[in-house]
PDB file of N, CA and C in Angstrom:
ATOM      1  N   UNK R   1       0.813  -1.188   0.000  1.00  0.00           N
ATOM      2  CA  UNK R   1       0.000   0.000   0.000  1.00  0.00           C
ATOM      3  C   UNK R   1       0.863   1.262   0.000  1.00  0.00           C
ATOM      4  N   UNK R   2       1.992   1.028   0.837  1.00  0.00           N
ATOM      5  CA  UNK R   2       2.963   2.752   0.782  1.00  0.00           C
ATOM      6  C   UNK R   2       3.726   2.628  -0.584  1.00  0.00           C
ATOM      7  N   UNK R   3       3.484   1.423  -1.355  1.00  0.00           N
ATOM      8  CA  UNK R   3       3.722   2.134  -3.062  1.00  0.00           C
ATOM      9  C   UNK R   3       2.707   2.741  -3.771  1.00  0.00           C
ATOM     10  N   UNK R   4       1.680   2.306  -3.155  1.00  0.00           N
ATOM     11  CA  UNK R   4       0.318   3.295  -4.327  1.00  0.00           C
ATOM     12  C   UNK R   4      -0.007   4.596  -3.278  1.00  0.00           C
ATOM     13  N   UNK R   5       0.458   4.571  -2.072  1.00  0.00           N
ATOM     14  CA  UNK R   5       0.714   5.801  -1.512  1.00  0.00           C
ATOM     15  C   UNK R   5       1.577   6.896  -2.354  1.00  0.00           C
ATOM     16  N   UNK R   6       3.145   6.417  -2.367  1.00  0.00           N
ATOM     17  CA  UNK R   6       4.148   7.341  -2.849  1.00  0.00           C
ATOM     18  C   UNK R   6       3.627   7.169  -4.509  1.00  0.00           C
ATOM     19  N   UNK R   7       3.503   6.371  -5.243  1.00  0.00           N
ATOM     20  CA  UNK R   7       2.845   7.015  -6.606  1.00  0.00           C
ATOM     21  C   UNK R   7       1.765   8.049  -6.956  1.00  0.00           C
ATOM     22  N   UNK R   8       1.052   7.995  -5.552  1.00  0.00           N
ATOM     23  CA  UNK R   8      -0.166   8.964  -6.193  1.00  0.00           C
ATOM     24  C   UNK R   8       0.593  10.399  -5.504  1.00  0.00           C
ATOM     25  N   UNK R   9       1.242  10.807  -5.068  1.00  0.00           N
ATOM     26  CA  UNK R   9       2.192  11.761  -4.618  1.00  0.00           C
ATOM     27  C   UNK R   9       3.028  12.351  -5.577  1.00  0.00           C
ATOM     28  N   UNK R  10       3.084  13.450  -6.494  1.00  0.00           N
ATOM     29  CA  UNK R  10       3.777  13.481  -7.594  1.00  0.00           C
ATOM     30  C   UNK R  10       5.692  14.256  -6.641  1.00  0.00           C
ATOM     31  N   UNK R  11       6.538  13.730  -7.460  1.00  0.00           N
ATOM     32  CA  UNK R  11       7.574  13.337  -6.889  1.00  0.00           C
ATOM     33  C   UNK R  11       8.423  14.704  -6.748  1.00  0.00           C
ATOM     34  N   UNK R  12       7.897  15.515  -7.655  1.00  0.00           N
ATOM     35  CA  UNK R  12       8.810  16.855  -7.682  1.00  0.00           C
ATOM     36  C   UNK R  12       7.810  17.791  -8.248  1.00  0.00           C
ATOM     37  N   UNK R  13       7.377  19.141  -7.323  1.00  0.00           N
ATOM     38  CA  UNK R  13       6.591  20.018  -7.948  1.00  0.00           C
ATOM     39  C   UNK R  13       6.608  20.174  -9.536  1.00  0.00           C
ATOM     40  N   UNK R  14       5.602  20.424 -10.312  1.00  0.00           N
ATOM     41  CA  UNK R  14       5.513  20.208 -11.980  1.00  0.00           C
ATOM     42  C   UNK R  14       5.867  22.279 -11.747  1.00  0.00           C
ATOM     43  N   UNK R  15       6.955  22.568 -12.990  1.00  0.00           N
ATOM     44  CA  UNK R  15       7.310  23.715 -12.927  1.00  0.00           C
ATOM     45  C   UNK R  15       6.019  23.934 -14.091  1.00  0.00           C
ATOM     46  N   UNK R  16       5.076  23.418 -14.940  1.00  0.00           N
ATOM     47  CA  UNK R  16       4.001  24.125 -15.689  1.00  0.00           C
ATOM     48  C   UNK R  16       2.847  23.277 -15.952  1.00  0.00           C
ATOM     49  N   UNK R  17       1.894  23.631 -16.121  1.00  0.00           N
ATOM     50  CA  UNK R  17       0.420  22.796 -16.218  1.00  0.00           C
ATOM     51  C   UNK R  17       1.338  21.370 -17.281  1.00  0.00           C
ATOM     52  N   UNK R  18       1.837  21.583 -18.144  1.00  0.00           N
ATOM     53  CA  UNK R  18       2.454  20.408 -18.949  1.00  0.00           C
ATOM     54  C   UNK R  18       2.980  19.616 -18.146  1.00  0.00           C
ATOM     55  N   UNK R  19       3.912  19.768 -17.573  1.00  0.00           N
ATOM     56  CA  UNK R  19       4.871  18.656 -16.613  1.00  0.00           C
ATOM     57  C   UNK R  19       3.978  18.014 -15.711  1.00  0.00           C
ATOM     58  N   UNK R  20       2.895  19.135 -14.960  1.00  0.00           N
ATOM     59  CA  UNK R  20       1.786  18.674 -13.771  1.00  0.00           C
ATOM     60  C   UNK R  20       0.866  17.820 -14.790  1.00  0.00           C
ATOM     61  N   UNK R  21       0.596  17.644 -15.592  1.00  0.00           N
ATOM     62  CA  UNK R  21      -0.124  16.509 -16.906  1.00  0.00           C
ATOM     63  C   UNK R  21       0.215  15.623 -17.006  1.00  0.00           C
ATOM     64  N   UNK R  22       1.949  15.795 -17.105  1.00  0.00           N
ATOM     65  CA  UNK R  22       2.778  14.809 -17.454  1.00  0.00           C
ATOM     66  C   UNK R  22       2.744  13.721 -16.390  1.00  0.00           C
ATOM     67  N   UNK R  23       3.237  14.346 -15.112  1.00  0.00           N
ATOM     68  CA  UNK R  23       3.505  13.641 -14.237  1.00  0.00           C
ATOM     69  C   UNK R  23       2.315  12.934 -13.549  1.00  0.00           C
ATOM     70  N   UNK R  24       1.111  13.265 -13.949  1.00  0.00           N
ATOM     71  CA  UNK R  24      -0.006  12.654 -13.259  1.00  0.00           C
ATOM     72  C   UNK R  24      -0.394  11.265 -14.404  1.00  0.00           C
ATOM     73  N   UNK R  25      -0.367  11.557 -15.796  1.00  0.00           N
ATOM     74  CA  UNK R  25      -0.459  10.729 -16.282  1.00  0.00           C
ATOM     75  C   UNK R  25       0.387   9.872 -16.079  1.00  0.00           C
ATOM     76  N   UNK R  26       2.014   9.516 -15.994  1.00  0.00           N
ATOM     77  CA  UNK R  26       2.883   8.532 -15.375  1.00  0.00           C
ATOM     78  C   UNK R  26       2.588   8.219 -14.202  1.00  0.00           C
ATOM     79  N   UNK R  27       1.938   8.934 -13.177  1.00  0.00           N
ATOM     80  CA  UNK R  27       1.739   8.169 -11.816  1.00  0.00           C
ATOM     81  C   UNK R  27      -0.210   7.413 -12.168  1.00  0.00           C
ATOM     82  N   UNK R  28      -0.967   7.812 -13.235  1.00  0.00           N
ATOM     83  CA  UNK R  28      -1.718   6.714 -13.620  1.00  0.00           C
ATOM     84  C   UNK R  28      -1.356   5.778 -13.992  1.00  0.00           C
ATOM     85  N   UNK R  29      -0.611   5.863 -15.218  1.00  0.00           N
ATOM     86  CA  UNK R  29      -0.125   4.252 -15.467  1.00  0.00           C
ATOM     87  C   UNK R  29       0.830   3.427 -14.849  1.00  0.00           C
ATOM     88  N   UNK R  30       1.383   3.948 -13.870  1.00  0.00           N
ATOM     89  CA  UNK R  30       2.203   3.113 -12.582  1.00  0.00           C
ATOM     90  C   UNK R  30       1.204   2.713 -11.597  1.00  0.00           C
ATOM     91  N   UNK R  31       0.318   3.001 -11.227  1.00  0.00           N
ATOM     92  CA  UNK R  31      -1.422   2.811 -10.403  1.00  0.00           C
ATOM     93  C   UNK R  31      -1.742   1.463 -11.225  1.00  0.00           C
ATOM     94  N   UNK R  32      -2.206   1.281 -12.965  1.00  0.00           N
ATOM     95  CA  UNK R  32      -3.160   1.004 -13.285  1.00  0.00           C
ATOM     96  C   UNK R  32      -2.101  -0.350 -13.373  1.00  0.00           C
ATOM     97  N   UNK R  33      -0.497  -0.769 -13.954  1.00  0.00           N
ATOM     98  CA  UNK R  33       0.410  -1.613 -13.819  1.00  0.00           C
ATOM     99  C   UNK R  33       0.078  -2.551 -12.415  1.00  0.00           C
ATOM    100  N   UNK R  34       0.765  -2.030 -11.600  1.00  0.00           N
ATOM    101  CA  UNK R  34       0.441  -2.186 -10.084  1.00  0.00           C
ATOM    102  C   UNK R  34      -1.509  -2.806  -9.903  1.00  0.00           C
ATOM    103  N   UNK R  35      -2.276  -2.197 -10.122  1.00  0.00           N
ATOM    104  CA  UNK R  35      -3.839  -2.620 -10.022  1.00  0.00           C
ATOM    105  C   UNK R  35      -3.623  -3.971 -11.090  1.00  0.00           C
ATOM    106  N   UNK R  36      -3.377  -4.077 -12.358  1.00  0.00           N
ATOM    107  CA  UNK R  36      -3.635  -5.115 -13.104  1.00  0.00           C
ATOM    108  C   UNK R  36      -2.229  -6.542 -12.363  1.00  0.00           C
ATOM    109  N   UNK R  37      -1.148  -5.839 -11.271  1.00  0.00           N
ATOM    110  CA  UNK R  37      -0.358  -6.583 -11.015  1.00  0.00           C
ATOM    111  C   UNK R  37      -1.614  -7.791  -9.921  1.00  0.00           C
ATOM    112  N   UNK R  38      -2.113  -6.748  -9.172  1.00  0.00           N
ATOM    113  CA  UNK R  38      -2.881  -7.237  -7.943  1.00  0.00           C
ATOM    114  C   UNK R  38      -3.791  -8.051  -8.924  1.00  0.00           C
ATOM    115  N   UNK R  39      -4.474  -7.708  -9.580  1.00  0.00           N
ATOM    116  CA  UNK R  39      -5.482  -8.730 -10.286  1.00  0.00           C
ATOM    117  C   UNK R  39      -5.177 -10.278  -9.974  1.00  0.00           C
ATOM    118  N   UNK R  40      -3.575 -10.122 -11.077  1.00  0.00           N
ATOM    119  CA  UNK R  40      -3.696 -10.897 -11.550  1.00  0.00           C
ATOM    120  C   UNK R  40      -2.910 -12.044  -9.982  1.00  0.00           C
ATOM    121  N   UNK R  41      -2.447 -11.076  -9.051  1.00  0.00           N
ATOM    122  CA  UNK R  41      -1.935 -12.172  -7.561  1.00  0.00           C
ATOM    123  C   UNK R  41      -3.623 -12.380  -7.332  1.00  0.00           C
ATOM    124  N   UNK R  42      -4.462 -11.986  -7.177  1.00  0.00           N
ATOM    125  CA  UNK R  42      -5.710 -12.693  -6.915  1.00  0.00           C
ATOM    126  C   UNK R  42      -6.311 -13.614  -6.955  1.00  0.00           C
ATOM    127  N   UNK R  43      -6.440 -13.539  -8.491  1.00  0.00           N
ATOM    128  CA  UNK R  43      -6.509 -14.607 -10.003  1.00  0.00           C
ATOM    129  C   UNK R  43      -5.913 -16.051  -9.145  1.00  0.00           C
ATOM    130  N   UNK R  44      -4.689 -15.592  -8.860  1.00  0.00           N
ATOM    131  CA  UNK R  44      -3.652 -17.433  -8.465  1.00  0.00           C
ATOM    132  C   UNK R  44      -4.220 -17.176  -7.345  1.00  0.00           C
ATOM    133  N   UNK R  45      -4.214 -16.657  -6.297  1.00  0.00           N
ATOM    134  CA  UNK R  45      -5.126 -16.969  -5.131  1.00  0.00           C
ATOM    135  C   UNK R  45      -6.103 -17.749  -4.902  1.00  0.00           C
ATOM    136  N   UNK R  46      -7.132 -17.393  -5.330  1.00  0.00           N
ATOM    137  CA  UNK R  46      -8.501 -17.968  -6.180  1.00  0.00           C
ATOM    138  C   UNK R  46      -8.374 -19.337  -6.548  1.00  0.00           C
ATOM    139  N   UNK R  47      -7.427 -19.345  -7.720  1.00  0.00           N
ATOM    140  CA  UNK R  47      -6.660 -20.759  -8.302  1.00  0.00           C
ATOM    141  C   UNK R  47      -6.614 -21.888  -6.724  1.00  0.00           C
ATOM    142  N   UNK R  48      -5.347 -21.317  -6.336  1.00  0.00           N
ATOM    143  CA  UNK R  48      -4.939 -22.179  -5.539  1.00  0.00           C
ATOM    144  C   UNK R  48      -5.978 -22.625  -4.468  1.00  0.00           C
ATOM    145  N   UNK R  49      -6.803 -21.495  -3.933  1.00  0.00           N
ATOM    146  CA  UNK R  49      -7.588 -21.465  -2.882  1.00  0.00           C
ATOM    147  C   UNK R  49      -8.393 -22.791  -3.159  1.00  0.00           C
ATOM    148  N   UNK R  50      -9.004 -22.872  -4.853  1.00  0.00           N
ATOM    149  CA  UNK R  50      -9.799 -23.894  -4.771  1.00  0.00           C
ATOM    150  C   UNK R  50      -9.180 -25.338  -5.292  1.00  0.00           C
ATOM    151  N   UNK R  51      -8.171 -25.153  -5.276  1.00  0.00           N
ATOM    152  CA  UNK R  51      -6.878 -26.824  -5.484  1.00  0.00           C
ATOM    153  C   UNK R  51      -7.092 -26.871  -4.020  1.00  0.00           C
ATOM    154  N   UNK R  52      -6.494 -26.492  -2.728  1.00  0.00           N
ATOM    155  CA  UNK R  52      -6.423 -26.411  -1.767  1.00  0.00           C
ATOM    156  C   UNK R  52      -7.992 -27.256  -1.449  1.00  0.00           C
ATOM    157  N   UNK R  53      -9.079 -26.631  -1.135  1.00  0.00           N
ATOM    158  CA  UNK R  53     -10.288 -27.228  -1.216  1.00  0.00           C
ATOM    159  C   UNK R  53     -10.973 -28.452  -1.857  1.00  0.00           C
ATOM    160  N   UNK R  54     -10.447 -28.844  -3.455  1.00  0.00           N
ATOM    161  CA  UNK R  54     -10.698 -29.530  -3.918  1.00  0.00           C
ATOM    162  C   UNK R  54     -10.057 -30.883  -3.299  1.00  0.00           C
ATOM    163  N   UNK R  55      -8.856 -30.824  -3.337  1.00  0.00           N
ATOM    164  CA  UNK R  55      -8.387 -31.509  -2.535  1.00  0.00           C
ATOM    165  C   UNK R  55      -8.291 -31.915  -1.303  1.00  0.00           C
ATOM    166  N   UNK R  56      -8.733 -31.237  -0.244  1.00  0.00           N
ATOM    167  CA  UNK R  56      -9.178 -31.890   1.188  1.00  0.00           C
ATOM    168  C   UNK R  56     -10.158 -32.355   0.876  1.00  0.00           C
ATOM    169  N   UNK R  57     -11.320 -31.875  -0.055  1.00  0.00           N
ATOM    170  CA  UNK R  57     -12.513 -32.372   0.102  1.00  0.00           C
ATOM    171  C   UNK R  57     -12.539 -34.137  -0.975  1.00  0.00           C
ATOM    172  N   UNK R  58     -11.352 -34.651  -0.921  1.00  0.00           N
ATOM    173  CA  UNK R  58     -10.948 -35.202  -1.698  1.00  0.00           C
ATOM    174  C   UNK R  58     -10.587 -36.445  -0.876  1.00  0.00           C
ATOM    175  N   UNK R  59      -9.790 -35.885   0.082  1.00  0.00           N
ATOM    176  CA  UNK R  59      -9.376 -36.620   1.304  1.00  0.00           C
ATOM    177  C   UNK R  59     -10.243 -37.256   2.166  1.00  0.00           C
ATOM    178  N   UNK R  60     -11.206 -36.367   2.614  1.00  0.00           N
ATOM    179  CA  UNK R  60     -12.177 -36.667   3.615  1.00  0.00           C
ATOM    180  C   UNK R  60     -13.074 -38.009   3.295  1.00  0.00           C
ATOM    181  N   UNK R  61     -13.093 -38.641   4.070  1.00  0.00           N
ATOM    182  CA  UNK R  61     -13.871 -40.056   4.148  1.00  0.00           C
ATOM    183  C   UNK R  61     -15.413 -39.763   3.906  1.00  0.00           C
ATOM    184  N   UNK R  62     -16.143 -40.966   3.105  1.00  0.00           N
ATOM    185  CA  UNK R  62     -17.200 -40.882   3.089  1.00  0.00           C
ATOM    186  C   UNK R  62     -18.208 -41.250   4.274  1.00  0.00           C
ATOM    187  N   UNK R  63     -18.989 -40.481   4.220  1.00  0.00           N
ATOM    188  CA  UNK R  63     -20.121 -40.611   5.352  1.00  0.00           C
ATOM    189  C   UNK R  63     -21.076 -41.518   5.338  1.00  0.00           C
TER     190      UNK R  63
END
């Protein structure tokens, strides 16, 4: 989280509306990198979560 903190923080005052453009658009697409990074750790989360499940429930004796 204190990287999508310090990205949304632009890093050095913008000396003109251009640079302040500039620099907000590079700290979007370092946000949106980072957001599609998290996706995709989710994604295998998810994955694994239900290998994990499938498999105990795999184990367990019948009733």
């Amino acid at each position: 989280m204190n990287r999508i903190r310090k990205a949304a923080q632009p890093a050095r005052p913008a000396s003109s509306e251009q640079d302040r453009i500039a620099a907000l658009e590079a700290t979007i697409e370092q946000l949106q990198r980072e957001i599609d990074e998290l996706r995709k750790d989710s994604r295998r989360i998810a994955e694994l979560y239900d290998v994990v499940v499938e498999r105990l429930g795999a184990n367990r004796p019948a009733s």
